[in-house]
Coordinates of C-alpha atoms in Angstrom, one line a residue:
X1 CA -32.2 -54.6 -208.8
X2 CA -29.4 -54.3 -206.4
X3 CA -26.8 -51.8 -206.6
X4 CA -23.1 -52.2 -207.3
X5 CA -22.2 -51.6 -203.8
X6 CA -24.7 -53.7 -202.4
X7 CA -23.5 -56.6 -204.2
X8 CA -20.3 -56.0 -203.1
X9 CA -20.9 -55.5 -199.4
X10 CA -22.8 -58.8 -199.8
X11 CA -19.5 -60.8 -201.3
X12 CA -17.4 -59.4 -198.7
X13 CA -19.5 -60.3 -195.9
X14 CA -20.2 -64.2 -197.1
X15 CA -15.8 -64.1 -198.0
X16 CA -14.8 -66.0 -195.0
X17 CA -12.2 -64.2 -192.8
X18 CA -8.1 -65.3 -193.2
X19 CA -7.7 -64.0 -189.7
X20 CA -10.0 -64.8 -186.8
X21 CA -11.4 -62.1 -184.8
X22 CA -10.0 -61.9 -181.4
X23 CA -10.9 -59.5 -178.7
X24 CA -8.5 -56.9 -177.8
X25 CA -6.8 -57.5 -174.7
X26 CA -6.7 -54.1 -172.5
X27 CA -3.3 -53.1 -170.9
X28 CA -5.0 -54.0 -167.3
X29 CA -5.9 -57.8 -169.3
X30 CA -2.1 -58.2 -170.7
X31 CA -0.7 -56.8 -167.5
X32 CA -2.5 -59.2 -164.9
X33 CA -1.1 -62.1 -166.6
X34 CA 2.2 -61.4 -167.3
X35 CA 4.9 -63.9 -166.1
X36 CA 7.7 -61.3 -165.5
X37 CA 11.4 -63.0 -165.9
X38 CA 14.2 -62.2 -163.5
X39 CA 15.7 -58.2 -164.4
X40 CA 19.6 -58.9 -164.0
X41 CA 20.7 -55.5 -164.1
X42 CA 17.3 -53.3 -162.6
X43 CA 15.6 -55.9 -160.2
X44 CA 17.9 -58.0 -158.0
X45 CA 16.8 -62.4 -158.2
X46 CA 16.2 -62.1 -154.8
X47 CA 13.4 -59.8 -155.1
X48 CA 11.6 -62.5 -157.3
X49 CA 12.7 -65.7 -155.9
X50 CA 9.5 -66.2 -153.9
X51 CA 6.9 -65.1 -156.7
X52 CA 8.9 -67.8 -159.5
X53 CA 7.7 -70.4 -157.6
X54 CA 4.1 -69.2 -157.9
X55 CA 4.2 -68.8 -161.6
X56 CA 3.3 -65.2 -162.0
X57 CA 2.6 -62.0 -159.6
X58 CA 0.7 -58.5 -160.1
X59 CA 2.0 -55.1 -160.9
X60 CA 1.8 -54.1 -157.2
X61 CA 4.0 -56.8 -156.1
X62 CA 6.2 -56.4 -158.9
X63 CA 6.7 -52.8 -158.3
X64 CA 7.3 -53.5 -153.9
X65 CA 9.8 -56.1 -154.2
X66 CA 11.9 -54.0 -157.3
X67 CA 11.9 -51.2 -154.6
X68 CA 12.5 -53.5 -151.9
X69 CA 15.2 -55.2 -153.8
X70 CA 17.0 -52.2 -155.0
X71 CA 17.1 -50.8 -151.3
X72 CA 18.6 -54.4 -150.1
X73 CA 21.3 -54.7 -153.1
X74 CA 24.8 -55.2 -152.2
X75 CA 27.7 -52.6 -152.8
X76 CA 28.9 -55.8 -155.3
X77 CA 26.3 -56.3 -157.5
X78 CA 26.4 -59.6 -160.2
X79 CA 28.5 -59.2 -163.1
X80 CA 26.5 -59.5 -166.3
X81 CA 27.9 -60.9 -169.2
X82 CA 28.3 -57.7 -171.8
X83 CA 30.3 -56.2 -168.5
X84 CA 33.6 -56.2 -169.9
X85 CA 34.8 -52.9 -169.0
X86 CA 35.3 -54.0 -165.4
X87 CA 38.8 -52.1 -165.4
X88 CA 37.1 -48.9 -166.2
X89 CA 34.1 -48.8 -163.2
X90 CA 36.5 -47.5 -160.8
X91 CA 37.8 -44.7 -163.1
X92 CA 34.6 -43.5 -164.2
X93 CA 33.4 -43.2 -160.5
X94 CA 36.2 -41.5 -159.7
X95 CA 36.3 -39.0 -163.0
X96 CA 32.7 -37.9 -162.4
X97 CA 33.2 -37.6 -158.4
X98 CA 36.2 -35.4 -159.1
X99 CA 34.2 -33.4 -161.9
X100 CA 31.5 -32.4 -159.2
X101 CA 34.0 -31.4 -156.4
X102 CA 35.5 -29.2 -159.5
X103 CA 32.3 -27.6 -160.4
X104 CA 31.1 -27.0 -156.5
X105 CA 34.6 -25.4 -155.7
X106 CA 34.9 -23.4 -158.7
X107 CA 30.8 -21.7 -158.2
X108 CA 29.2 -22.9 -161.5
X109 CA 26.5 -24.5 -160.3
X110 CA 24.3 -21.4 -159.9
X111 CA 20.9 -22.7 -159.2
X112 CA 21.8 -25.7 -158.0
X113 CA 24.1 -25.1 -155.2
X114 CA 21.2 -24.1 -152.7
X115 CA 20.3 -27.8 -153.8
X116 CA 23.6 -29.7 -153.2
X117 CA 24.3 -27.9 -150.1
X118 CA 21.1 -28.8 -148.3
X119 CA 21.4 -32.6 -149.7
X120 CA 23.3 -34.3 -152.7
X121 CA 22.5 -37.6 -152.3
X122 CA 21.9 -38.3 -155.8
X123 CA 25.5 -38.3 -156.5
X124 CA 26.6 -41.1 -154.1
X125 CA 23.3 -43.2 -155.7
X126 CA 24.7 -42.7 -159.2
X127 CA 28.1 -43.3 -159.1
X128 CA 27.2 -47.1 -157.7
X129 CA 28.9 -49.8 -159.4
X130 CA 25.6 -51.0 -161.1
X131 CA 24.8 -47.5 -162.8
X132 CA 28.7 -47.2 -163.5
X133 CA 28.4 -50.5 -164.9
X134 CA 24.9 -49.2 -167.3
X135 CA 26.7 -46.2 -168.3
X136 CA 29.9 -47.7 -170.1
X137 CA 28.1 -50.3 -171.4
X138 CA 25.5 -48.1 -173.0
X139 CA 28.4 -46.2 -174.7
X140 CA 30.7 -48.8 -175.1
X141 CA 33.7 -48.5 -173.0
X142 CA 34.3 -45.0 -173.5
X143 CA 35.1 -43.2 -169.9
X144 CA 34.7 -39.3 -171.6
X145 CA 31.1 -40.5 -173.3
X146 CA 30.1 -42.1 -169.9
X147 CA 31.5 -39.5 -167.3
X148 CA 30.0 -36.7 -169.9
X149 CA 26.3 -38.8 -169.7
X150 CA 26.6 -39.4 -165.9
X151 CA 27.0 -36.1 -165.2
X152 CA 24.4 -34.8 -167.1
X153 CA 22.0 -37.4 -165.5
X154 CA 22.5 -36.1 -162.1
X155 CA 22.1 -32.7 -162.8
X156 CA 19.0 -33.7 -164.1
X157 CA 18.3 -35.5 -161.0
X158 CA 19.0 -32.8 -158.9
X159 CA 17.2 -30.0 -160.9
X160 CA 13.7 -32.6 -160.9
X161 CA 14.3 -33.4 -157.5
X162 CA 10.8 -33.1 -156.1
X163 CA 9.6 -34.3 -159.7
X164 CA 11.0 -37.6 -159.1
X165 CA 9.9 -38.1 -155.5
X166 CA 6.8 -37.2 -155.9
X167 CA 6.3 -39.0 -159.4
X168 CA 3.6 -36.6 -160.1
X169 CA 3.4 -34.5 -163.3
X170 CA 1.0 -33.4 -165.4
X171 CA -0.4 -35.4 -167.9
X172 CA -0.3 -34.4 -171.5
X173 CA 0.1 -37.6 -173.6
X174 CA -0.7 -41.0 -173.9
X175 CA 2.7 -42.7 -172.3
X176 CA 2.6 -45.8 -170.3
X177 CA 4.9 -48.8 -169.1
X178 CA 3.1 -51.6 -170.8
X179 CA 5.4 -54.4 -169.8
X180 CA 8.5 -56.0 -171.1
X181 CA 10.2 -57.0 -174.3
X182 CA 11.2 -60.5 -175.0
X183 CA 15.0 -59.4 -173.9
X184 CA 13.1 -58.3 -170.5
X185 CA 13.8 -54.9 -171.1
X186 CA 11.0 -52.6 -169.9
X187 CA 8.8 -51.3 -172.5
X188 CA 7.0 -47.5 -172.7
X189 CA 4.1 -47.0 -174.9
X190 CA 3.5 -43.8 -176.5
X191 CA 0.7 -42.3 -179.1
X192 CA 1.7 -38.9 -180.2
X193 CA -1.2 -38.5 -181.8
X194 CA -3.0 -38.4 -178.1
X195 CA -0.6 -35.3 -177.7
X196 CA -1.9 -32.5 -177.1
X197 CA -0.1 -29.9 -175.7
X198 CA 3.8 -28.6 -176.6
X199 CA 6.3 -30.9 -176.2
X200 CA 8.1 -28.9 -173.5
X201 CA 5.0 -29.1 -171.6
X202 CA 5.2 -33.1 -171.7
X203 CA 8.8 -33.3 -170.7
X204 CA 7.9 -33.9 -166.9
X205 CA 5.7 -36.9 -167.9
X206 CA 8.3 -38.4 -170.4
X207 CA 11.0 -38.0 -167.5
X208 CA 8.5 -40.0 -165.2
X209 CA 7.2 -42.4 -167.6
X210 CA 11.1 -43.6 -167.8
X211 CA 11.5 -43.7 -164.3
X212 CA 8.8 -45.8 -163.9
X213 CA 9.8 -48.4 -166.3
X214 CA 13.5 -48.8 -164.5
X215 CA 11.6 -49.1 -161.7
X216 CA 9.5 -52.2 -163.0

């Protein structure tokens, strides 16, 4: 006589599947055939124009074209439909630069003073028109909030200058860029179950994951 569990197992095997079995794709499989649409905010149109004619391009080509496009970007990037705070862009740039000049003159920088005296390219890079518009969009046009966020972002870039220049850190969690969503935004995958170290130890990896996403 068969056991009850044996009967149930046999019935389960004979029952037709509602969802067909599909081989699970790896991240490399997904990315290899991924057609990147032009990114209006981070990857200029000209960086993708020649590759759109061929249908798709590899992740390495995407990364290289993004870097080349950012380097060749003009001083007047195209406006987006959501750039409704254009009248505040110049004001935000002036406010952020003035705030940093005040901090430098008052000696409020402490451990950052040596780095800033050596080189302060972060201030110019992060007060470009593209970046100013991005922060205004994020804050809904709030100048005070935009100034606070942008000042903090520049400070982090100075403090973590070596990290962002080398793009290398200890890997303590499964976190990686997996592509773009339907709105063309870079998408990051993060599995908390894979975390083997403290949150403080993975912060550099988090920084670099988001930095890599903006360069996608």
